[in-house]
Tab-separated table of C-alpha atoms in Angstrom:
chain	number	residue	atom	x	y	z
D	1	UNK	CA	-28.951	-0.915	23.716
D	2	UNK	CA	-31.329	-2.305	26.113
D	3	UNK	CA	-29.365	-2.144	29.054
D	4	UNK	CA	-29.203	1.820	28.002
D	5	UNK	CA	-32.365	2.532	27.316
D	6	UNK	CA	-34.429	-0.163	29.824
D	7	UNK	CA	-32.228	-0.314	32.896
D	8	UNK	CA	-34.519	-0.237	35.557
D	9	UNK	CA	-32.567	2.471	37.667
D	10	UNK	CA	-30.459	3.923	35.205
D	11	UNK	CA	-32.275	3.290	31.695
D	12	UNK	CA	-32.958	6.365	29.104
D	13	UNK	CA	-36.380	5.219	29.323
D	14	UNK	CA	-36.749	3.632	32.476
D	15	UNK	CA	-34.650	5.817	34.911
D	16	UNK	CA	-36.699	8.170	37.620
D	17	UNK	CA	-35.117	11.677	37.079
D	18	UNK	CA	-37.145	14.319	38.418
D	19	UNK	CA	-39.188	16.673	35.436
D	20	UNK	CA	-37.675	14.386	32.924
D	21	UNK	CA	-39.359	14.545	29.334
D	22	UNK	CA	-37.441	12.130	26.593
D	23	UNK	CA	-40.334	14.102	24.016
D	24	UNK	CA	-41.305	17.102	22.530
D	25	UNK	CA	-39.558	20.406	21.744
D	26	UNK	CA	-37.877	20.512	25.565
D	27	UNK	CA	-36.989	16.443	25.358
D	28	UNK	CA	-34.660	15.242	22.517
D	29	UNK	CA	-36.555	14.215	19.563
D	30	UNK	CA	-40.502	14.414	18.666
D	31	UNK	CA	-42.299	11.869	17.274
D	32	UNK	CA	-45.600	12.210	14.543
D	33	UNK	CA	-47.764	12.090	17.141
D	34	UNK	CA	-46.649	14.958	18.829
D	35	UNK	CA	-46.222	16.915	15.123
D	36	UNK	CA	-50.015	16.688	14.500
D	37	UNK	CA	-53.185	15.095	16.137
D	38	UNK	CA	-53.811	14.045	12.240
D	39	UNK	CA	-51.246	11.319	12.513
D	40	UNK	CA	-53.187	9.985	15.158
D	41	UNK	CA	-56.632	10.110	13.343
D	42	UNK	CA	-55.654	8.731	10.703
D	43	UNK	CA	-54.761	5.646	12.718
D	44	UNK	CA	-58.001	5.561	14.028
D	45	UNK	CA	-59.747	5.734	10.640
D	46	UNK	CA	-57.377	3.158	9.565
D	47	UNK	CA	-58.685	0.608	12.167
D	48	UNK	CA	-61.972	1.337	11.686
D	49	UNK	CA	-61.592	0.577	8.067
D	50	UNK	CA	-59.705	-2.281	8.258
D	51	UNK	CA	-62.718	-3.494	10.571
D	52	UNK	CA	-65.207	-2.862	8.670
D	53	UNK	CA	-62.966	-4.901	5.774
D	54	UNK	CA	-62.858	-8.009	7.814
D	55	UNK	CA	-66.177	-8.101	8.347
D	56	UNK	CA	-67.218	-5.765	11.461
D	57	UNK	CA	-66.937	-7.977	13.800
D	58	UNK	CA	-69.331	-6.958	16.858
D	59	UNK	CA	-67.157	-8.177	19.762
D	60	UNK	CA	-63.985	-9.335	20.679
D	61	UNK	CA	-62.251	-6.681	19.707
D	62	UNK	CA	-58.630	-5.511	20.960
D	63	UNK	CA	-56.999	-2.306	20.734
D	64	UNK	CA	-52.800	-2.956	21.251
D	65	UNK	CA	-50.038	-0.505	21.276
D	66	UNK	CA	-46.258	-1.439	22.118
D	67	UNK	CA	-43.874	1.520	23.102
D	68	UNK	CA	-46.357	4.374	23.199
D	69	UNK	CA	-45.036	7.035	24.406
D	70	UNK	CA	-46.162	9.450	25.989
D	71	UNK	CA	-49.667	7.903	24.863
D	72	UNK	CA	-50.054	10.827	22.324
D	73	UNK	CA	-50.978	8.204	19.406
D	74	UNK	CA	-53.581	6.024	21.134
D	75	UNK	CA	-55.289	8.838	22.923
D	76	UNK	CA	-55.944	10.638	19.378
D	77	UNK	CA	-57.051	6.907	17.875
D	78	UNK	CA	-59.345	6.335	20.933
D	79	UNK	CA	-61.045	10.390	20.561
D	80	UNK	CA	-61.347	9.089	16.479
D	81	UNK	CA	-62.772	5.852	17.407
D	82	UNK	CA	-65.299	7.255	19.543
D	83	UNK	CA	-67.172	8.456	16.407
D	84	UNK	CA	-67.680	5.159	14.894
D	85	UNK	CA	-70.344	3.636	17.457
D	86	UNK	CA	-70.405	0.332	16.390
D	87	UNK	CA	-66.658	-0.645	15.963
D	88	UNK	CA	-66.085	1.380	19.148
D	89	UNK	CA	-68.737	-0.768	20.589
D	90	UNK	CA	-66.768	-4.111	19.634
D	91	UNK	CA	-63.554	-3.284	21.473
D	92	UNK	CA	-63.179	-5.337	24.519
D	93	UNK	CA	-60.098	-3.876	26.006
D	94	UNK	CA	-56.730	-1.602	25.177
D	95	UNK	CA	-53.673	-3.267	25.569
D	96	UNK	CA	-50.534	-1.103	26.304
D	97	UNK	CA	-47.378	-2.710	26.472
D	98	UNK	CA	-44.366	-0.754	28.367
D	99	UNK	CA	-41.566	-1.096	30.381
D	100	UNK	CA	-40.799	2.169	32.231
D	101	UNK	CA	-42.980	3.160	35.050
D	102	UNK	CA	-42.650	6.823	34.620
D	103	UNK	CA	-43.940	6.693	31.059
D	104	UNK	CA	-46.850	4.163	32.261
D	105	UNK	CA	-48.010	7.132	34.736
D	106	UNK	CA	-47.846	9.826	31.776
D	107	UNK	CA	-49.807	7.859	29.393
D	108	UNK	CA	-51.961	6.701	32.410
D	109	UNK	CA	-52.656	10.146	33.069
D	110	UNK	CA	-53.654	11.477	29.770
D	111	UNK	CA	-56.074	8.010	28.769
D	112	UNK	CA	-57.604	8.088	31.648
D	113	UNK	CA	-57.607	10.934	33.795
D	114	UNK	CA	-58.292	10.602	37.255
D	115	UNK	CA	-59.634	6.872	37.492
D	116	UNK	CA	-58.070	4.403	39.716
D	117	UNK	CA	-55.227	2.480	38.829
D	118	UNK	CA	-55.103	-1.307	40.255
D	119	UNK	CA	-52.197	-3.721	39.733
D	120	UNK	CA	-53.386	-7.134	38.194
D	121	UNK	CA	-52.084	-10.611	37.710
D	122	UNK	CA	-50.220	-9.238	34.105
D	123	UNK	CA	-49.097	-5.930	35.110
D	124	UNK	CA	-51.505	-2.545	35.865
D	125	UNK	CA	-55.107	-1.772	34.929
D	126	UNK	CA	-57.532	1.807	34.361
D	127	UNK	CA	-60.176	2.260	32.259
D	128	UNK	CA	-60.372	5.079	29.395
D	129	UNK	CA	-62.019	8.317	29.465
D	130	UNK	CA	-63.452	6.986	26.104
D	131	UNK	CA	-66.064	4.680	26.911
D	132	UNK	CA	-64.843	3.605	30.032
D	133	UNK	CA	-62.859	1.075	28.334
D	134	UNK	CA	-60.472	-1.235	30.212
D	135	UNK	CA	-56.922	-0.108	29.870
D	136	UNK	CA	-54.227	-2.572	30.702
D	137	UNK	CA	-50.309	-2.241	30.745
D	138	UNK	CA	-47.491	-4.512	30.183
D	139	UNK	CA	-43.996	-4.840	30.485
D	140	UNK	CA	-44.163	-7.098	27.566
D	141	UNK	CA	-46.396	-8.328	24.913
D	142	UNK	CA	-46.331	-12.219	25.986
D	143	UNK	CA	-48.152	-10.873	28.908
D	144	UNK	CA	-50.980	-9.658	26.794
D	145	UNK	CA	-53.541	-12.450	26.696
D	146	UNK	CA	-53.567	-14.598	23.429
D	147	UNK	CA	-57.333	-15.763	22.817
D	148	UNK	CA	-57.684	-16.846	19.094
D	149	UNK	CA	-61.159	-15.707	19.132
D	150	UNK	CA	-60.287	-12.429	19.578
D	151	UNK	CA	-59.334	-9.770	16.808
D	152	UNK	CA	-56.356	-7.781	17.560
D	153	UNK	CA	-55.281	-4.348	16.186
D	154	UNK	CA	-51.570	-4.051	16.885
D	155	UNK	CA	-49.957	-0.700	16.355
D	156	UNK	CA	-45.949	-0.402	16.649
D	157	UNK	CA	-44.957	3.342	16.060
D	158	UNK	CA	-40.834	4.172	16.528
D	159	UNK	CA	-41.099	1.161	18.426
D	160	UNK	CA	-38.381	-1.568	16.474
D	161	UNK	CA	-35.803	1.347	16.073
D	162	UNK	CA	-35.582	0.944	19.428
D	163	UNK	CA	-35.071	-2.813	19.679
D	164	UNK	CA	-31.331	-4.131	20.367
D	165	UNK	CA	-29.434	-5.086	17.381
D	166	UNK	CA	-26.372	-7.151	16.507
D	167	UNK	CA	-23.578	-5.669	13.502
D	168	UNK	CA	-21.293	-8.345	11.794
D	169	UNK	CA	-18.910	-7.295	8.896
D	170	UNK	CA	-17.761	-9.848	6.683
D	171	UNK	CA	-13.709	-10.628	6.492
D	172	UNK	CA	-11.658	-11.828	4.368
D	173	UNK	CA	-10.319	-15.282	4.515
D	174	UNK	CA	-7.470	-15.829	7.398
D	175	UNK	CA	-4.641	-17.628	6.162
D	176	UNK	CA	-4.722	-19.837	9.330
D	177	UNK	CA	-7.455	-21.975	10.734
D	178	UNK	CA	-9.214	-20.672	13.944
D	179	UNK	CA	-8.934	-23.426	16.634
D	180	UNK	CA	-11.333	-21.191	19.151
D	181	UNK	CA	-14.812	-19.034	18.912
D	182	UNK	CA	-15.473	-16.006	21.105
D	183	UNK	CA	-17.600	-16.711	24.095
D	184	UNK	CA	-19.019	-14.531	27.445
D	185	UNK	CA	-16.479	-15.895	29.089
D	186	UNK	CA	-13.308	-16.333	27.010
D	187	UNK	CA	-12.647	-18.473	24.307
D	188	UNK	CA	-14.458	-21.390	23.110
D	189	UNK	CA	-12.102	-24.329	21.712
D	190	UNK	CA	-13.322	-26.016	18.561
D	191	UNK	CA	-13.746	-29.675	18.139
D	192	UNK	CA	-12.175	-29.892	14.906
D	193	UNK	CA	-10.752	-27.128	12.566
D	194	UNK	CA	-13.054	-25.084	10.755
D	195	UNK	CA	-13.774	-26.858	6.966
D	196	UNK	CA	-14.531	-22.940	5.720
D	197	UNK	CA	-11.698	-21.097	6.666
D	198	UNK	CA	-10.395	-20.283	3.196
D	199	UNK	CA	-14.357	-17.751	2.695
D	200	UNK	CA	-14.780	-15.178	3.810
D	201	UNK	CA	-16.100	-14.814	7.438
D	202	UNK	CA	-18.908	-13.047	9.686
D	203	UNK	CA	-16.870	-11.132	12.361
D	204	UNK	CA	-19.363	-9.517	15.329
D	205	UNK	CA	-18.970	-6.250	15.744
D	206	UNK	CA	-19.060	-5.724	19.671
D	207	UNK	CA	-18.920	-3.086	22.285
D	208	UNK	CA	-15.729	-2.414	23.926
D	209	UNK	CA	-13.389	0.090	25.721
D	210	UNK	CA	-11.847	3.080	24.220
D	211	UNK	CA	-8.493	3.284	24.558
D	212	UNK	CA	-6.878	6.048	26.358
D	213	UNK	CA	-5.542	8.852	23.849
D	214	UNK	CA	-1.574	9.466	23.890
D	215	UNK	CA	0.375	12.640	23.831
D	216	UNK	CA	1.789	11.913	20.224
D	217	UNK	CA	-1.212	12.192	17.025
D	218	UNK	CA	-0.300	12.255	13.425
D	219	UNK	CA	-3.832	13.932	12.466
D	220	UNK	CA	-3.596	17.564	11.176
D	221	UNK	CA	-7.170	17.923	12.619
D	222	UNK	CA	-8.022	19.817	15.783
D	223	UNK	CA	-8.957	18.105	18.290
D	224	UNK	CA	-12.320	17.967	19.539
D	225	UNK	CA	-13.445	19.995	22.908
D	226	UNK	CA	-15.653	17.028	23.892
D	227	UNK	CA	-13.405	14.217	24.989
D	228	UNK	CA	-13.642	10.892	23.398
D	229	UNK	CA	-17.279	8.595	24.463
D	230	UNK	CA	-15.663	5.559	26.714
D	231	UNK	CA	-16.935	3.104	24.662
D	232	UNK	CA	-16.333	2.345	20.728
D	233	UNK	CA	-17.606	-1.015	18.292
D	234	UNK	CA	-14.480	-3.275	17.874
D	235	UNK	CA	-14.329	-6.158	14.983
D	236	UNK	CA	-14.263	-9.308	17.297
D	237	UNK	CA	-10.507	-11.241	16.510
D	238	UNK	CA	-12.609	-14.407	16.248
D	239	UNK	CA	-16.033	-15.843	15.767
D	240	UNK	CA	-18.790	-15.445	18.103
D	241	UNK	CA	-21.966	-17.641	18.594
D	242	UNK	CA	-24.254	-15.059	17.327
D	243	UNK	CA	-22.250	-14.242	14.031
D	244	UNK	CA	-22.332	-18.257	13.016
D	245	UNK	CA	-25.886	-18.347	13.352
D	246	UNK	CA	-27.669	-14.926	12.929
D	247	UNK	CA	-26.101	-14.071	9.660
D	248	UNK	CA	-26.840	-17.685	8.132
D	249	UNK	CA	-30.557	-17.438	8.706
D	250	UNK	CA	-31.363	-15.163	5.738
D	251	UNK	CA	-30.255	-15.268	1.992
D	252	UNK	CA	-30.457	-11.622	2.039
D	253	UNK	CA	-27.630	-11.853	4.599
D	254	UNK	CA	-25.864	-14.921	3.335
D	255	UNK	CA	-25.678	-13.260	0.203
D	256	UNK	CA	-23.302	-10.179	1.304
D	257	UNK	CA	-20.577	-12.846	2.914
D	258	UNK	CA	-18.606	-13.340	0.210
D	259	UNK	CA	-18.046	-9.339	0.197
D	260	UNK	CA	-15.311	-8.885	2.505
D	261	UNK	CA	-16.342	-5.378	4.280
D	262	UNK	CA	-20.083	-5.920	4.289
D	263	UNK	CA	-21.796	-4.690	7.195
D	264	UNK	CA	-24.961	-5.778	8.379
D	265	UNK	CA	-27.092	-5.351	11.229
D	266	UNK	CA	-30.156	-8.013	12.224
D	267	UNK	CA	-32.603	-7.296	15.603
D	268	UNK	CA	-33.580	-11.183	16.661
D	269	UNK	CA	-35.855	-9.126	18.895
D	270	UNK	CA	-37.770	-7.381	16.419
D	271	UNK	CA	-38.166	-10.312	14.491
D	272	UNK	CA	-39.431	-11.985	17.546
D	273	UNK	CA	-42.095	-9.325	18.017
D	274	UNK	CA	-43.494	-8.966	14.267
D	275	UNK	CA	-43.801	-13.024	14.718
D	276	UNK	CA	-45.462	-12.555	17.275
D	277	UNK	CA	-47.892	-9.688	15.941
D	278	UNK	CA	-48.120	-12.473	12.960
D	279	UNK	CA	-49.198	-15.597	14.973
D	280	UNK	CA	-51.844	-13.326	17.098
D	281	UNK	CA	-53.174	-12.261	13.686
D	282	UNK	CA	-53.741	-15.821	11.488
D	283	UNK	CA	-52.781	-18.265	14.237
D	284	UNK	CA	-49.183	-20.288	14.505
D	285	UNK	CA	-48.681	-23.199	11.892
D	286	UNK	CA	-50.817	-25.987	12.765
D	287	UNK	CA	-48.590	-29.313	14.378
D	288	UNK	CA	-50.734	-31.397	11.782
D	289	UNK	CA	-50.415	-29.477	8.232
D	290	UNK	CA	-48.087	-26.005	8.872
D	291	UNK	CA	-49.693	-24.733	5.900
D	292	UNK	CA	-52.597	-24.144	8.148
D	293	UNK	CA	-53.185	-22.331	11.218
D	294	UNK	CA	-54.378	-23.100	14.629
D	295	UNK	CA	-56.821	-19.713	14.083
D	296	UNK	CA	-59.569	-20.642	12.871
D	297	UNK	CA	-60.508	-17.335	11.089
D	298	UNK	CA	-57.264	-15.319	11.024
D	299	UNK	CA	-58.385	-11.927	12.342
D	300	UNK	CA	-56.612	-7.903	13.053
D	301	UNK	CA	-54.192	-6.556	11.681
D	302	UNK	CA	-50.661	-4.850	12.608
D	303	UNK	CA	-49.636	-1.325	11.314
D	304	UNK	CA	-45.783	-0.576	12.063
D	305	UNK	CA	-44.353	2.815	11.418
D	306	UNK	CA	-40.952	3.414	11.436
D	307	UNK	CA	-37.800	4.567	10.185
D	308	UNK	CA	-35.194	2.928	7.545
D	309	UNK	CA	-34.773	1.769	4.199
D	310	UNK	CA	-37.723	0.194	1.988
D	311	UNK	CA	-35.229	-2.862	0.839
D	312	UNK	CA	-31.912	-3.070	1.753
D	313	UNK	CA	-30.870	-4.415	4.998
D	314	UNK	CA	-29.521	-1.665	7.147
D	315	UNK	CA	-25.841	-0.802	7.773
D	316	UNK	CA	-23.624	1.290	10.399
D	317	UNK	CA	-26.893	2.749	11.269
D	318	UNK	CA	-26.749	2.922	15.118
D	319	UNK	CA	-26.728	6.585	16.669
D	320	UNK	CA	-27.588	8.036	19.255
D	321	UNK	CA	-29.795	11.477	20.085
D	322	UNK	CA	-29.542	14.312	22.451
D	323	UNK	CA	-31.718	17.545	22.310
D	324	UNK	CA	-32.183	16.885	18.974
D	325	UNK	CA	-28.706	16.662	17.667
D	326	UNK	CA	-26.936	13.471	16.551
D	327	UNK	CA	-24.641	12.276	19.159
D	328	UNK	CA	-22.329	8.968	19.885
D	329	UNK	CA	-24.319	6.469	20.943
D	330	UNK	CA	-21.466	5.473	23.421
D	331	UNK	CA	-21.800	9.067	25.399
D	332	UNK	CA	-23.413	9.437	28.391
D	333	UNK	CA	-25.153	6.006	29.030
D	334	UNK	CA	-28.553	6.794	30.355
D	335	UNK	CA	-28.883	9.906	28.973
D	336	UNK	CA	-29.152	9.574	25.164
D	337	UNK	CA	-31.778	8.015	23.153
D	338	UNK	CA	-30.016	4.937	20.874
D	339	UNK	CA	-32.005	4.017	18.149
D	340	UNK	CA	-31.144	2.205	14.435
D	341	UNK	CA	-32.837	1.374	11.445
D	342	UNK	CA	-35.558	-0.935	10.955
D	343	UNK	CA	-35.343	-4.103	8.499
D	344	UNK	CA	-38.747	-3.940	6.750
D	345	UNK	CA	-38.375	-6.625	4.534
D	346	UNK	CA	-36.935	-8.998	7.868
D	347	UNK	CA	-40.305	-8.344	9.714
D	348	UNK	CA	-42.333	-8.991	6.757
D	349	UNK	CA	-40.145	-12.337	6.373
D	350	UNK	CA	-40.536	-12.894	9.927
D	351	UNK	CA	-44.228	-12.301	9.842
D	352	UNK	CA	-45.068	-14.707	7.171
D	353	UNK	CA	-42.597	-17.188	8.266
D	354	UNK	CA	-44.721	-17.183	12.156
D	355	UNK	CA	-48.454	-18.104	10.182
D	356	UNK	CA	-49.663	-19.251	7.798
D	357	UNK	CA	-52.785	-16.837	7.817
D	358	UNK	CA	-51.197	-13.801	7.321
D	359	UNK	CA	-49.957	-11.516	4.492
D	360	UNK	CA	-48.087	-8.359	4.388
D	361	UNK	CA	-47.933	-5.276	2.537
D	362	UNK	CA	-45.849	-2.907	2.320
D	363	UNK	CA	-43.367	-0.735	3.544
D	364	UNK	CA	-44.554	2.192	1.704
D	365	UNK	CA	-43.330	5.640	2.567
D	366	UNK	CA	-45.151	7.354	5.852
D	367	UNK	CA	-45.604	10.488	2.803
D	368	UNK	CA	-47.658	8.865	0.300
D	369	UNK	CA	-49.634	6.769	2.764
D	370	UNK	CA	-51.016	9.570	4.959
D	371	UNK	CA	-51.901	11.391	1.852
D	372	UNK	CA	-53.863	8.662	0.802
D	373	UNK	CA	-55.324	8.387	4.244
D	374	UNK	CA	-56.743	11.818	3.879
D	375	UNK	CA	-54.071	14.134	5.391
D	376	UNK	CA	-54.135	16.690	3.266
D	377	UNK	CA	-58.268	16.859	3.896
D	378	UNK	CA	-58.136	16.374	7.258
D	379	UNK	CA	-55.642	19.079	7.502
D	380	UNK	CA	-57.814	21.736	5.621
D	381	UNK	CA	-60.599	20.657	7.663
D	382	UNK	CA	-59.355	21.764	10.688
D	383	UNK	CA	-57.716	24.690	9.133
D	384	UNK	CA	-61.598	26.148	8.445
D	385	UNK	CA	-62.486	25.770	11.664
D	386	UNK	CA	-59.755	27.556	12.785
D	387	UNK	CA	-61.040	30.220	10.965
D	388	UNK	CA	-64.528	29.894	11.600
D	389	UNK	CA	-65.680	33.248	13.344
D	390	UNK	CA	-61.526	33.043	15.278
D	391	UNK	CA	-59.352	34.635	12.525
D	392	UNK	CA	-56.937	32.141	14.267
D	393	UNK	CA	-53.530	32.403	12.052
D	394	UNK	CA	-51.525	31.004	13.629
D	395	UNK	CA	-53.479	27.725	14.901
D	396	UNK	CA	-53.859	27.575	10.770
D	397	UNK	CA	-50.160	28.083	9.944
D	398	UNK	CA	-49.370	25.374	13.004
D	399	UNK	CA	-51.486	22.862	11.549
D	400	UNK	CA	-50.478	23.613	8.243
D	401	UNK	CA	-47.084	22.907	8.959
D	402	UNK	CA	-47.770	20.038	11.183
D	403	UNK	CA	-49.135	18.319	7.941
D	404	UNK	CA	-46.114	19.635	5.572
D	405	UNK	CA	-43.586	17.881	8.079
D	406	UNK	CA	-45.191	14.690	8.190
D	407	UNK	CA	-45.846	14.129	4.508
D	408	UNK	CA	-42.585	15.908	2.958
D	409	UNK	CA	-40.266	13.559	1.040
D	410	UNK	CA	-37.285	15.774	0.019
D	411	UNK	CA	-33.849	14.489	1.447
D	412	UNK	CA	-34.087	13.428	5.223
D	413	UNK	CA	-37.361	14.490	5.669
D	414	UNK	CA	-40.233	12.688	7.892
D	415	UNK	CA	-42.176	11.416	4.694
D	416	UNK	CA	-39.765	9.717	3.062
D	417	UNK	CA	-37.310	8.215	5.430
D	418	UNK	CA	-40.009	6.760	7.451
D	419	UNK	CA	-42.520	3.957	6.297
D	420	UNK	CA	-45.150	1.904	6.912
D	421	UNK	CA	-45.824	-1.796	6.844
D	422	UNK	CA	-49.073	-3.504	7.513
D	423	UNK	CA	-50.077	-7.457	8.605
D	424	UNK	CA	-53.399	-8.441	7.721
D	425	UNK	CA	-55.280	-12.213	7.496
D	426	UNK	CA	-53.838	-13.828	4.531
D	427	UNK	CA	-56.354	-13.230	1.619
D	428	UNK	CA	-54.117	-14.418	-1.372
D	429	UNK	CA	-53.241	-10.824	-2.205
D	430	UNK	CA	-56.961	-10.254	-3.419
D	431	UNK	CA	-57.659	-7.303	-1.275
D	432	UNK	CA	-55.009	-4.631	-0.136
D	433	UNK	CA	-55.898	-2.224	3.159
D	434	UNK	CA	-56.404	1.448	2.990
D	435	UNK	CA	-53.665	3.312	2.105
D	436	UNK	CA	-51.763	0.618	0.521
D	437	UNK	CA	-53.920	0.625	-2.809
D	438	UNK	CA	-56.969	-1.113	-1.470
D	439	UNK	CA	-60.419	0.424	-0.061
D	440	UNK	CA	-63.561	-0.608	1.466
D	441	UNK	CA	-67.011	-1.348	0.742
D	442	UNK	CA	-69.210	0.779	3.115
């Protein structure tokens, strides 16, 4: 996945072809942002609420989005933010983190028009047609400065889907003991025989050739016009490193092994990065007492909205996407966006496993929350103005449908098979953000 999608020269992503949009109606798949500036506002509202929550901090503030885009979401959040002069007087700087150049001069572009662009010690810098704020871009978030003073607003939209993933399925027991693992480069003899060979085993699911077709078939299907992708997922023959260790470091996981045919699939990556989100948040355990954290006053928050399941861990969920159609996610390397399903409950584990001084709530359904953001209002809002002396119909009928896609729940639709997960400072579960039950005191 990440050599597909972040190859420098050839990466889905990363890769310099000419007039090349991965977004929108002409690209191959749109994103909430691009449905509806609402999405976007209501970001921005969120922020400012969840400021004024903690305590409206008058400095120190830090605005932080990883994988934005075309840079859709953080312009509309900046143009909302502007409104609220004193939080939008607190923010010190906007931290974008990405990887592909071309999509670092789009979003470049539209936050922050013409001014200069200057390449710094931790990647590229501009400053924001809102405010003049400093605007900084990285190829990854350990480049983005960790003060513990500072308050940081994280904001990961369609961002983990993205993230590389491993797939085990669990086997039956082999009637024979292994004597070898699977390694990079060939097998790995074992010390001693394996003491567990008569339960059921975590088999990696890995990557390898498809073989060539023959002239015989016994399938009373037609055969497909497209030929075959080169590439197919194999069950490995033997144990790998990853699938005796990844699997092992959950319950929820270690639970499914004694179910011969089980198939899950764990991102170490994207638990990585929600740690991370978690120990910029409340601080990382303290080396004295790792109930406490090395924050002083935990601080921020992290909203991440995304798609998969509310619960379960997710299964055979890789695929890929091409002009808006579901393709193989082994055709044309390069050229299709891969993508699986987030793990919810992992991040939140991973989160509150990082610090000590953080909680979680959530995932709730990207529906329900926007409406209790204010979606529906804001929607009807800008629907009267449409109207107001324009008799514009069809600006009205766009937005109205802009809201109806974002918010609808029925069978695979936007509202329901996406959701929304926040980290906040740790508060013993006395005070829930906005749009997760909670309000705020103004």
């Amino acid at each position: 996945m990440r050599q597909c999608l972040t190859s420098p020269d050839h990466g889905y992503y990363t890769s310099h072809t000419q007039g090349r949009d991965q977004f929108g109606q002409k690209g191959d798949f749109i994103t909430s942002p691009e449905i509806s500036q609402i999405f976007g506002e209501l970001l921005g509202i969120w922020v400012v609420a969840e400021w004024i929550a903690q305590g409206k901090r008058s400095s120190g503030v830090e605005i932080v989005e990883v994988g934005p885009g075309r840079g859709t979401l953080m312009d509309d959040m900046l143009r909302t933010i502007r409104n609220f002069k004193d939080f939008a007087a607190s923010i010190e700087s906007v931290y974008v983190v990405e990887a592909s150049p071309g999509l670092r001069e789009t979003q470049k572009k539209l936050l922050c028009g013409d001014a200069p662009m200057e390449e710094i010690d931790i990647g590229f810098r501009s400053h924001s047609k809102y405010a003049n704020l400093p605007v900084t871009w990285c190829e990854d978030i350990r480049f983005v400065p960790n003060n513990p003073s500072k308050t940081p607003f994280i904001f990961a939209h369609e961002f983990f889907d993205a993230l590389p993933i491993h797939a085990f399925q669990s086997v039956a027991a082999s009637p024979s003991q292994p004597t070898t693992i699977a390694g990079l480069s060939g097998p790995i003899p074992l010390s001693k025989p394996s003491t567990t060979s008569r339960m059921p085993q975590w088999r990696e699911l890995v990557v390898t050739t498809t073989p060539a077709p023959t002239l015989l078939t016994t399938s009373s299907r037609p055969s497909s016009k497209d030929p075959p992708p080169d590439f197919q997922l194999s069950l490995s023959k033997a144990s790998t490193p990853s699938s005796l260790v990844l699997p092992e470091t959950s319950p929820r996981y270690r639970a499914l092994k004694s179910s011969p045919g089980a198939v899950i699939e764990i991102s170490p990556e994207s638990h990585s990065y929600a740690a991370e989100f978690a120990r910029r948040i409340g601080g990382s355990p303290s080396p004295s007492d790792v109930s406490k954290a090395t924050k002083s006053k935990p601080s921020g928050a992290a909203l991440i909205l995304d798609y998969g399941p509310m619960s379960t861990i997710p299964t055979s969920t890789l695929r890929g996407i091409r002009n808006h159609k579901l393709v193989s996610p082994f055709s044309s390397p390069g050229l299709v966006d891969i993508s699986a399903d987030v793990d919810f409950i992992a991040l939140a584990e991973a989160a509150i496993n990082a610090s000590p001084g953080v909680e979680v709530h959530g995932p709730v359904e990207q529906g329900g929350w926007l409406e209790r953001m204010g979606v529906r209002e804001r929607g009807d809002m800008l629907m009267r103005k449409a109207d107001d002396g324009k008799g514009d119909e069809d600006g009205r009928e766009r937005i109205r449908k802009g809201v109806e896609r974002l918010v609808e729940r029925g069978g695979g639709a936007m509202g329901r098979i996406y959701k929304v997960l926040a980290i906040v400072p740790e508060a013993g579960g006395r005070r829930k953000p906005v749009g997760f039950g909670g309000g705020i005191d103004v």
